[in-house]
Coordinates of C-alpha atoms in Angstrom, one line a residue:
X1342 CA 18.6 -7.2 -0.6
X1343 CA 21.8 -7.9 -2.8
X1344 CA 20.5 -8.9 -6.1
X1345 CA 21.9 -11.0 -9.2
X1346 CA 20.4 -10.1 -12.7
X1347 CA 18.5 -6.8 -13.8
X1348 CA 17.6 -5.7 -10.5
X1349 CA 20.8 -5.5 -9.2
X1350 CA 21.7 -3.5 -12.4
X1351 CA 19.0 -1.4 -11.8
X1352 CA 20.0 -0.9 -8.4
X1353 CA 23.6 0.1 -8.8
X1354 CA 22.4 2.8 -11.4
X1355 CA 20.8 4.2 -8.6
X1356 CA 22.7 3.7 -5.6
X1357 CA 24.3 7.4 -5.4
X1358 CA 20.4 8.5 -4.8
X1359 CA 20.0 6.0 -2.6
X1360 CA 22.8 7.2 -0.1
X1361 CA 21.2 10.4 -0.7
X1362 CA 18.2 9.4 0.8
X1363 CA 19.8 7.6 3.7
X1364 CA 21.5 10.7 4.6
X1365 CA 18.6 13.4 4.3
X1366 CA 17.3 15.0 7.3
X1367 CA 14.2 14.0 7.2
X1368 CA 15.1 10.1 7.4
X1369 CA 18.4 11.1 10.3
X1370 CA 15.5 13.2 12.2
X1371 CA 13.0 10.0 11.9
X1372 CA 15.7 8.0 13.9
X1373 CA 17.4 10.3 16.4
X1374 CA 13.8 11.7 17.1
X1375 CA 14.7 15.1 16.0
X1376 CA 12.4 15.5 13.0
X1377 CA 9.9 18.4 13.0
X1378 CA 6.3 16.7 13.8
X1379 CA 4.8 19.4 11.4
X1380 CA 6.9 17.9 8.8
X1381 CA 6.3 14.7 9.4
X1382 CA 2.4 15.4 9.4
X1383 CA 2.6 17.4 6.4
X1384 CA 4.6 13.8 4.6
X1385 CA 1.4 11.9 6.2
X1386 CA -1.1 14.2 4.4
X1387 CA 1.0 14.3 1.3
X1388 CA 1.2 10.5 1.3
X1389 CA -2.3 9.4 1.5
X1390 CA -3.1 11.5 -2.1
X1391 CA 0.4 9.3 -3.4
X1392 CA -0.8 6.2 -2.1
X1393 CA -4.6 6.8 -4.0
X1394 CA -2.5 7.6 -7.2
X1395 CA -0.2 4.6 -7.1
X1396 CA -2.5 2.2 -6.5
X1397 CA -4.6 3.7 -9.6
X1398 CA -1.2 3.2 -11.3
X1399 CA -0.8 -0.7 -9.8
X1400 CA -4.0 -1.5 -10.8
X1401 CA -3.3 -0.5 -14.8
X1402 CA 0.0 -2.4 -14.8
X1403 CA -1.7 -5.2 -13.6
X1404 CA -4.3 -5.2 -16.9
X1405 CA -0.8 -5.0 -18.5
X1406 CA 0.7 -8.6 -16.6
X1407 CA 1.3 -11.2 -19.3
X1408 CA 0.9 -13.7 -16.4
X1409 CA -2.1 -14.3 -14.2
X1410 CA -0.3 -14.3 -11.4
X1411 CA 1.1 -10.8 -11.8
X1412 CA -2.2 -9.5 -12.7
X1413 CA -3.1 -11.4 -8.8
X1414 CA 0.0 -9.7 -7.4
X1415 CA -0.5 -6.0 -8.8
X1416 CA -4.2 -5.8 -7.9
X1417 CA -3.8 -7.3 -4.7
X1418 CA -0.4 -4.7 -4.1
X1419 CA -2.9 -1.9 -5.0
X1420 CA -5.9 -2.8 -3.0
X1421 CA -3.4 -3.3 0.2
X1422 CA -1.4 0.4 -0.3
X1423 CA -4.9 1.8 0.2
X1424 CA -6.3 -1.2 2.7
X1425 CA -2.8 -1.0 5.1
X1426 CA -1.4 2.3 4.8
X1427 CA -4.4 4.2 4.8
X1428 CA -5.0 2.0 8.2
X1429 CA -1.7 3.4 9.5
X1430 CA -2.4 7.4 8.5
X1431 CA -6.0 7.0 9.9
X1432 CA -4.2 6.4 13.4
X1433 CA -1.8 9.6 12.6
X1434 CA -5.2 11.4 11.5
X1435 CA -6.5 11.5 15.5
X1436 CA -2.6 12.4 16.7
X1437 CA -2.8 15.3 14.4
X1438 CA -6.8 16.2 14.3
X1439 CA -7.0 15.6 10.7
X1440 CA -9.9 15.6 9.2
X1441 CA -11.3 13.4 6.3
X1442 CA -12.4 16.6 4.4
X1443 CA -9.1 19.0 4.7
X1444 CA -7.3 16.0 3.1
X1445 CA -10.1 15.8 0.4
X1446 CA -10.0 19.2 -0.5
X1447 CA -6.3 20.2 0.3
X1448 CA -4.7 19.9 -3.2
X1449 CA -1.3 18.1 -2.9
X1450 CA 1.9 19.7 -3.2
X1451 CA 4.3 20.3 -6.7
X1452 CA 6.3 17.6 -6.0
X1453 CA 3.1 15.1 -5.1
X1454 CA 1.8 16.1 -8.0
X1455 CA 4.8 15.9 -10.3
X1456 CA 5.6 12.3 -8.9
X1457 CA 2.1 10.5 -9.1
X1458 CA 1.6 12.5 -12.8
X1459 CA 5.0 10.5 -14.1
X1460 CA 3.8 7.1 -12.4
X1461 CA 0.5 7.3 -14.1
X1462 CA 1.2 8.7 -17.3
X1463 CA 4.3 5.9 -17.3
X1464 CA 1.9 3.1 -16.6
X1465 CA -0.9 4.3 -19.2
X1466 CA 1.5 5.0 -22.0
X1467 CA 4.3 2.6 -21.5
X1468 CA 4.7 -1.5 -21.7
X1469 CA 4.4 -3.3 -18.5
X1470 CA 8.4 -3.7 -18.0
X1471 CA 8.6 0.2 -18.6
X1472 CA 5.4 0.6 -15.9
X1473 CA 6.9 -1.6 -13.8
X1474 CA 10.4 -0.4 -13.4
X1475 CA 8.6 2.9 -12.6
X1476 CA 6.9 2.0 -9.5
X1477 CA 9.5 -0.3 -8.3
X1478 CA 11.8 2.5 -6.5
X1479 CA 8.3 3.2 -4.6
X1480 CA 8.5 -0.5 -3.1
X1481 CA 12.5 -1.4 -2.7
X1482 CA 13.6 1.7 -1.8
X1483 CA 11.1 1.7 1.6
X1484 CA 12.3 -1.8 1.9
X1485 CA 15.8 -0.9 2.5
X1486 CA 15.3 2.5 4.3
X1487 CA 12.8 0.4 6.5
X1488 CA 15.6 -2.2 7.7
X1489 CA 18.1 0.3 7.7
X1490 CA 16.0 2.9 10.6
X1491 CA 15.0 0.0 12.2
X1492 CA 18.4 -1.5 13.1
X1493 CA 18.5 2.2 14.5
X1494 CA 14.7 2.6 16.1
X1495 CA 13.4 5.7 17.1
X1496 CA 13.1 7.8 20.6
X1497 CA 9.1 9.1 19.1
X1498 CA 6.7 6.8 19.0
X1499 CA 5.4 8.4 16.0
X1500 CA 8.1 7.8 13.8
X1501 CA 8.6 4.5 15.2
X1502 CA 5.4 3.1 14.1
X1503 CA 6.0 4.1 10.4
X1504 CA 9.5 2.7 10.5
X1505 CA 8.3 -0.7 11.9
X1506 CA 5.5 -1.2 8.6
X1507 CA 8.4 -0.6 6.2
X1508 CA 11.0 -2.5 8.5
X1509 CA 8.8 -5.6 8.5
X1510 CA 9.3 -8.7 7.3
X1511 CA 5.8 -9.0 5.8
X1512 CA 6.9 -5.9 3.8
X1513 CA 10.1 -7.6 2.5
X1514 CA 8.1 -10.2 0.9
X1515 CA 6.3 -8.0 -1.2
X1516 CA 9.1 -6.2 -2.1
X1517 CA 10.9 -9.6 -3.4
X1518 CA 8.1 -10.7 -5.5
X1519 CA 7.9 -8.0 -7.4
X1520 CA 12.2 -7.8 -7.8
X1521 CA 11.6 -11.6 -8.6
X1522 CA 9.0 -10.3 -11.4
X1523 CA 10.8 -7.3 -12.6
X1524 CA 14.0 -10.0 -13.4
X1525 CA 11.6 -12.2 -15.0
X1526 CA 9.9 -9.4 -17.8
X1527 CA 13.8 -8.0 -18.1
X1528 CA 14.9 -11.4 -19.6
X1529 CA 12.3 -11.1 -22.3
X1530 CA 12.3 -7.3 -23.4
X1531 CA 15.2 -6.3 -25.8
X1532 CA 17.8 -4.3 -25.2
X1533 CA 16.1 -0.6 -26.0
X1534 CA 13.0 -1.6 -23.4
X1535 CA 16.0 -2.7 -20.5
X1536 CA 17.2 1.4 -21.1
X1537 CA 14.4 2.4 -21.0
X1538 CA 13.3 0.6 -17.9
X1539 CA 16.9 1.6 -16.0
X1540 CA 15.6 5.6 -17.3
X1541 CA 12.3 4.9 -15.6
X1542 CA 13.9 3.5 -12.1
X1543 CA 16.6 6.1 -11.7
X1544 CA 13.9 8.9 -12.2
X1545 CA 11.2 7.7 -9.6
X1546 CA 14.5 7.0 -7.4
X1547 CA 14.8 10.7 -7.8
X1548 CA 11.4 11.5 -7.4
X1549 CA 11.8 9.3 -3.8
X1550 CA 14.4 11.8 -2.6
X1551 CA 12.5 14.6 -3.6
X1552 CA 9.5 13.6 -1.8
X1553 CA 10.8 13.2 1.3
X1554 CA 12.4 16.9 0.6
X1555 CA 9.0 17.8 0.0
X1556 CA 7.8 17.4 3.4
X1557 CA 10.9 18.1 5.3
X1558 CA 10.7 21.8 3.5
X1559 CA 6.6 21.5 4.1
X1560 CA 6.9 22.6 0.2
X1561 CA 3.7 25.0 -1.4
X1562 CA 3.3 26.3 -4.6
X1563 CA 5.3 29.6 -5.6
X1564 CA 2.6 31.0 -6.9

């Protein structure tokens, strides 16, 4: 997804993390079949507590919209990352014999928490471009790693399912509505709110890499 405009700018400030997702282990072992299973079932657990939190954080930036139709998009975005995705981790939940109260009571890991903590606090605090620009790297990023693993597919049937939700075509939609939106609020903020917003992107582009790092290290607390 080549873009024109702010998103495209967005995007090349970015790009190096990109490549440095592409090439982590975790994403190479989802493809060649080589990932640890314990890793990928600790990135399940660790996902549905993200998923809860960015939805909270899509449903405040859609009070935020200045357009009805955003305020449509954002609540209807949040309401399916807990209607879909949750669908897909309750299948991984009898594959790994996990129950609904060790994921209620199992507190997330640093990164987890560091991540969802930004998102929120960035969509309470800041103006809807800022919030949005925020959460964007969550959608475009799995967009593109999505196509990209399944042009490759998977020998584990496991990792093949999550690749084919983020792969889909259904998934690309959403993902250019919201780059069609995020162009849209960039033409009417000024110049200091478009830095900001490019600050916001690159960081949760960051924050993508280090959550998949997360899991692939199974990551605890120190202390």
């Amino acid at each position: 997804m080549r873009r024109e405009g702010f998103s495209g700018e967005l995007w090349s400030a970015a790009e190096s993390v990109y490549r440095s997702i592409l090439a982590h282990p975790f994403l190479t072992g989802l493809a060649d079949g080589t990932l640890d299973v314990d890793s990928f079932r600790f990135y399940v657990v660790e996902d549905v507590y993200y998923l809860t939190e960015f939805a909270r954080a899509l449903s405040i930036i859609a009070s935020k919209a200045p357009r009805d139709e955003w305020i449509v998009a954002f609540n209807r975005d949040a309401i399916g990352s807990l209607e879909a995705e949750r669908a897909l981790h309750e299948s991984y939940f009898e594959e790994f014999g996990l129950s609904e109260a060790e994921l209620r009571t199992r507190p997330p890991a640093p990164t987890t928490l560091a991540y969802t903590s930004y998102l929120l606090s960035t969509a309470q605090a800041r103006p809807f471009g800022e919030a949005l620009s925020a959460v964007l790297p969550c959608y475009w990023i799995y967009a593109e790693v999505g196509k990209v693993l399944l042009a490759k597919g998977s020998p584990n049937r496991l990792f093949q399912r999550w690749i084919e939700t983020y792969g889909s075509e259904a998934y690309e939609e959403t993902v250019v509505t919201v780059l069609d939106i995020m162009d849209k609020v960039a033409r009417d903020e000024g110049h200091p709110s478009r830095e900001s917003m490019r600050r916001h992107y690159v960081t949760t582009s960051r924050y993508e890499w280090m959550f998949w790092d997360m899991a692939y290290r199974q990551e605890t607390w120190p202390v």
